[in-house]
Coordinates of C-alpha atoms in Angstrom, one line a residue:
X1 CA 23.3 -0.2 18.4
X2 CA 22.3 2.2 20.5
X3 CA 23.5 5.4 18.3
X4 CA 21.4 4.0 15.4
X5 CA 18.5 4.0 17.8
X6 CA 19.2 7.4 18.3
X7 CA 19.6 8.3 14.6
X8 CA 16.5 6.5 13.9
X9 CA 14.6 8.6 16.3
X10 CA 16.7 11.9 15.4
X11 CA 15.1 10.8 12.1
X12 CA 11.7 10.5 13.4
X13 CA 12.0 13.8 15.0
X14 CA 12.8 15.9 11.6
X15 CA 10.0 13.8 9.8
X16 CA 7.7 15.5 12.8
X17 CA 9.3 19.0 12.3
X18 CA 8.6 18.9 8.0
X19 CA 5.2 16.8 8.9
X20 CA 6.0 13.6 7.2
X21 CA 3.3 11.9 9.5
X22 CA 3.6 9.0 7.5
X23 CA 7.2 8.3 7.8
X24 CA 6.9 9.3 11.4
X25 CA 4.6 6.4 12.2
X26 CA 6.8 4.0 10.3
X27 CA 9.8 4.5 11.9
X28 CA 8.7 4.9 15.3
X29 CA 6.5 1.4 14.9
X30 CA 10.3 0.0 13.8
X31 CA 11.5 0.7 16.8
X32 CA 8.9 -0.8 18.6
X33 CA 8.9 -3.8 17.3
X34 CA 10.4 -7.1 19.9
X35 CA 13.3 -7.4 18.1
X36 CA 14.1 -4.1 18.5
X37 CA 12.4 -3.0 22.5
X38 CA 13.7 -6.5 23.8
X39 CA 17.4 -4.9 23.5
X40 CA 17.4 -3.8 27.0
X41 CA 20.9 -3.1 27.3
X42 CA 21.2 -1.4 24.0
X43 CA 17.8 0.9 25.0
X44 CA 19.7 1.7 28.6
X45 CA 22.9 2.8 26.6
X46 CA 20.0 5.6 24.7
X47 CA 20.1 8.9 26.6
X48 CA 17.3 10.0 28.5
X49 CA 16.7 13.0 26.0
X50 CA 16.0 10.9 23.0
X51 CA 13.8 8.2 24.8
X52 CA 11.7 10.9 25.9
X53 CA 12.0 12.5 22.4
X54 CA 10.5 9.0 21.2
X55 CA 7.6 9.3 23.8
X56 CA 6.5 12.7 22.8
X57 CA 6.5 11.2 19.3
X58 CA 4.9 8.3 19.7
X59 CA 2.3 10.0 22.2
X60 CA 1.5 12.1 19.1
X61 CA 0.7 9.0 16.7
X62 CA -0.8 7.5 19.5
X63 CA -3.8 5.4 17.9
X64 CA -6.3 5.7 21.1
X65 CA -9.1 8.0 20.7
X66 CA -9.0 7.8 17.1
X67 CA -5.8 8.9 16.6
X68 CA -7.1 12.6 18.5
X69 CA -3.7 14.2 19.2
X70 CA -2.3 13.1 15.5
X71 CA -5.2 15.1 13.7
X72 CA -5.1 17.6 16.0
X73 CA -1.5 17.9 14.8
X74 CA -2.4 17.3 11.5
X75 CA -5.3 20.2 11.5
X76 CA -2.4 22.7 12.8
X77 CA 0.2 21.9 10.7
X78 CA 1.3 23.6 8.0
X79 CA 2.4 22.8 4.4
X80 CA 3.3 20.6 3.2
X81 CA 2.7 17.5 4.8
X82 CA 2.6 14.1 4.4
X83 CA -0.2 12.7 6.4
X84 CA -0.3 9.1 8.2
X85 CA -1.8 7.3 4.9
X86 CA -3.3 4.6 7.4
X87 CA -5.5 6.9 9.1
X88 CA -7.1 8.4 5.5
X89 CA -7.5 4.2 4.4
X90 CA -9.3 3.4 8.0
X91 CA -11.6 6.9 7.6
X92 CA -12.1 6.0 4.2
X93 CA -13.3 2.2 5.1
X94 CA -15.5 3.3 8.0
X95 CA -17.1 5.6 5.9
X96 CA -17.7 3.2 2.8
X97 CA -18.4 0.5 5.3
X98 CA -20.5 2.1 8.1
X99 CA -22.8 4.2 5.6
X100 CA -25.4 2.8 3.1
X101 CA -25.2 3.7 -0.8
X102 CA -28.9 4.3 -1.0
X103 CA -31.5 5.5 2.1
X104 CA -35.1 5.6 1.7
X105 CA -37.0 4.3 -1.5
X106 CA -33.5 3.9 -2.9
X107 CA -32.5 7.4 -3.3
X108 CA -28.4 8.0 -3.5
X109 CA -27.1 8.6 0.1
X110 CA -25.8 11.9 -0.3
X111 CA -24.3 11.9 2.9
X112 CA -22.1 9.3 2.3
X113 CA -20.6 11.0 -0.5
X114 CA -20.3 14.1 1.5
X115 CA -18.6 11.8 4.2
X116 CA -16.6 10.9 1.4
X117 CA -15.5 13.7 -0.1
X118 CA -14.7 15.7 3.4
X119 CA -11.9 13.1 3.7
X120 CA -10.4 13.2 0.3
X121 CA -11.1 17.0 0.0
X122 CA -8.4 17.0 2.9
X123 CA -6.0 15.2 1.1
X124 CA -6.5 17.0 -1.8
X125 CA -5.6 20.4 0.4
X126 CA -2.5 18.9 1.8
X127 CA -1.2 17.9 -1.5
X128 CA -1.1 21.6 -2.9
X129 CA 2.0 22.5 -1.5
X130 CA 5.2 19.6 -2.3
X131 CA 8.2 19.1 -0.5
X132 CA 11.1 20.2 -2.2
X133 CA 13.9 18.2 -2.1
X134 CA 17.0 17.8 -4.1
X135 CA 17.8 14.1 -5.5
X136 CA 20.5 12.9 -3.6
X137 CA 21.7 10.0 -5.8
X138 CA 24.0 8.1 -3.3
X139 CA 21.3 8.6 -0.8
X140 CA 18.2 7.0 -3.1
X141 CA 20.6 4.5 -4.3
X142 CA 21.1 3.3 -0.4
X143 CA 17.3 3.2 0.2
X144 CA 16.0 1.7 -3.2
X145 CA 18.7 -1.4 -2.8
X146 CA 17.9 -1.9 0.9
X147 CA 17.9 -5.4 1.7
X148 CA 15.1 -6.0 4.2
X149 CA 15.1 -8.8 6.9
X150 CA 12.0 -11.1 7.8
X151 CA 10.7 -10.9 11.2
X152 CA 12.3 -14.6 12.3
X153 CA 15.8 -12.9 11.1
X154 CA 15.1 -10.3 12.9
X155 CA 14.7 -12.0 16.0
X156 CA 17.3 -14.0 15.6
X157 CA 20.0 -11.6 15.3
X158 CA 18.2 -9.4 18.7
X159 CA 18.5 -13.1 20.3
X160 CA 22.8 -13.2 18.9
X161 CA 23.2 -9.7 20.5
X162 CA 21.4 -10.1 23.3
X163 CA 20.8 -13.3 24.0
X164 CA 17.8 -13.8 26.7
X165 CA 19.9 -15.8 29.5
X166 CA 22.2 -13.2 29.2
X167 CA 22.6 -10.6 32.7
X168 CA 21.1 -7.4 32.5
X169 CA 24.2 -5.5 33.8
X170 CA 27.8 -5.9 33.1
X171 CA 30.1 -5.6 35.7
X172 CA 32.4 -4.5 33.9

């Protein structure tokens, strides 16, 4: 278990260096979730390097101040990228949500659009360049017939491999 944590976050890391933000975010938020952080033996086994490689990573994506080190990132970045698509929807939202469509005596709020358009002007910019990859057809096979466990499974299986009663150390 714990070399799959570290290919995950190996993973995570070369999403970073080609700026897939988006695929970034999803895998680190996988191995945060309790079935996955509650494996304290497992995440002891995971050298120091790659736990700290995690931090940096998830300090980047970090949500707080409006995701401020992630579009810093994001501005510096080169092409192309695959942004966080959750951070576009939310600016997106805020916009449409916090902004009238008409102001005074009805008129068209032109600074919503402009709002509007800053955000999927963006988008549009970081779209010119594509990735280039080659079709790996075992590869895309593997991920388009992945079988995908609900959270209660999940948790069940952390729970067989380590159960909760059991000791924190070995002594072995």
């Amino acid at each position: 278990r714990a070399f799959i944590i570290k290919q995950f976050i190996s993973l995570a890391h070369a999403c970073f260096e080609m700026n897939n933000f988006n695929t970034l975010l999803e895998i680190t938020a996988g191995l945060n979730l309790v079935p996955i952080r509650r494996l304290r033996k497992t995440w002891r086994q995971v050298p120091k390097r790659f736990t700290d490689l995690l931090d940096e990573l998830e300090d980047i994506m970090d949500h707080h101040q409006n995701y401020k080190r992630y579009r810093r990132t994001l501005r510096d970045c080169g092409s192309p990228c695959l942004p966080y698509l959750g951070v576009i929807r939310r600016d997106l939202t805020m916009i449409h949500i916090g902004n009238n469509n008409l102001v005074q005596r009805n008129y068209l709020n032109f600074e919503k659009g402009k709002l509007l358009w800053d955000v999927l002007k963006e988008v549009i910019h970081l779209q010119q360049t594509p990735f280039r990859f080659h079709k790996n057809p075992p590869v895309f096979n593997a991920l388009n017939n992945l079988f995908v466990f609900d959270d209660d499974t999940l948790y069940k299986y952390s729970l067989e491999w380590e159960p909760t009663d059991a000791p924190l150390f070995d002594d072995d």
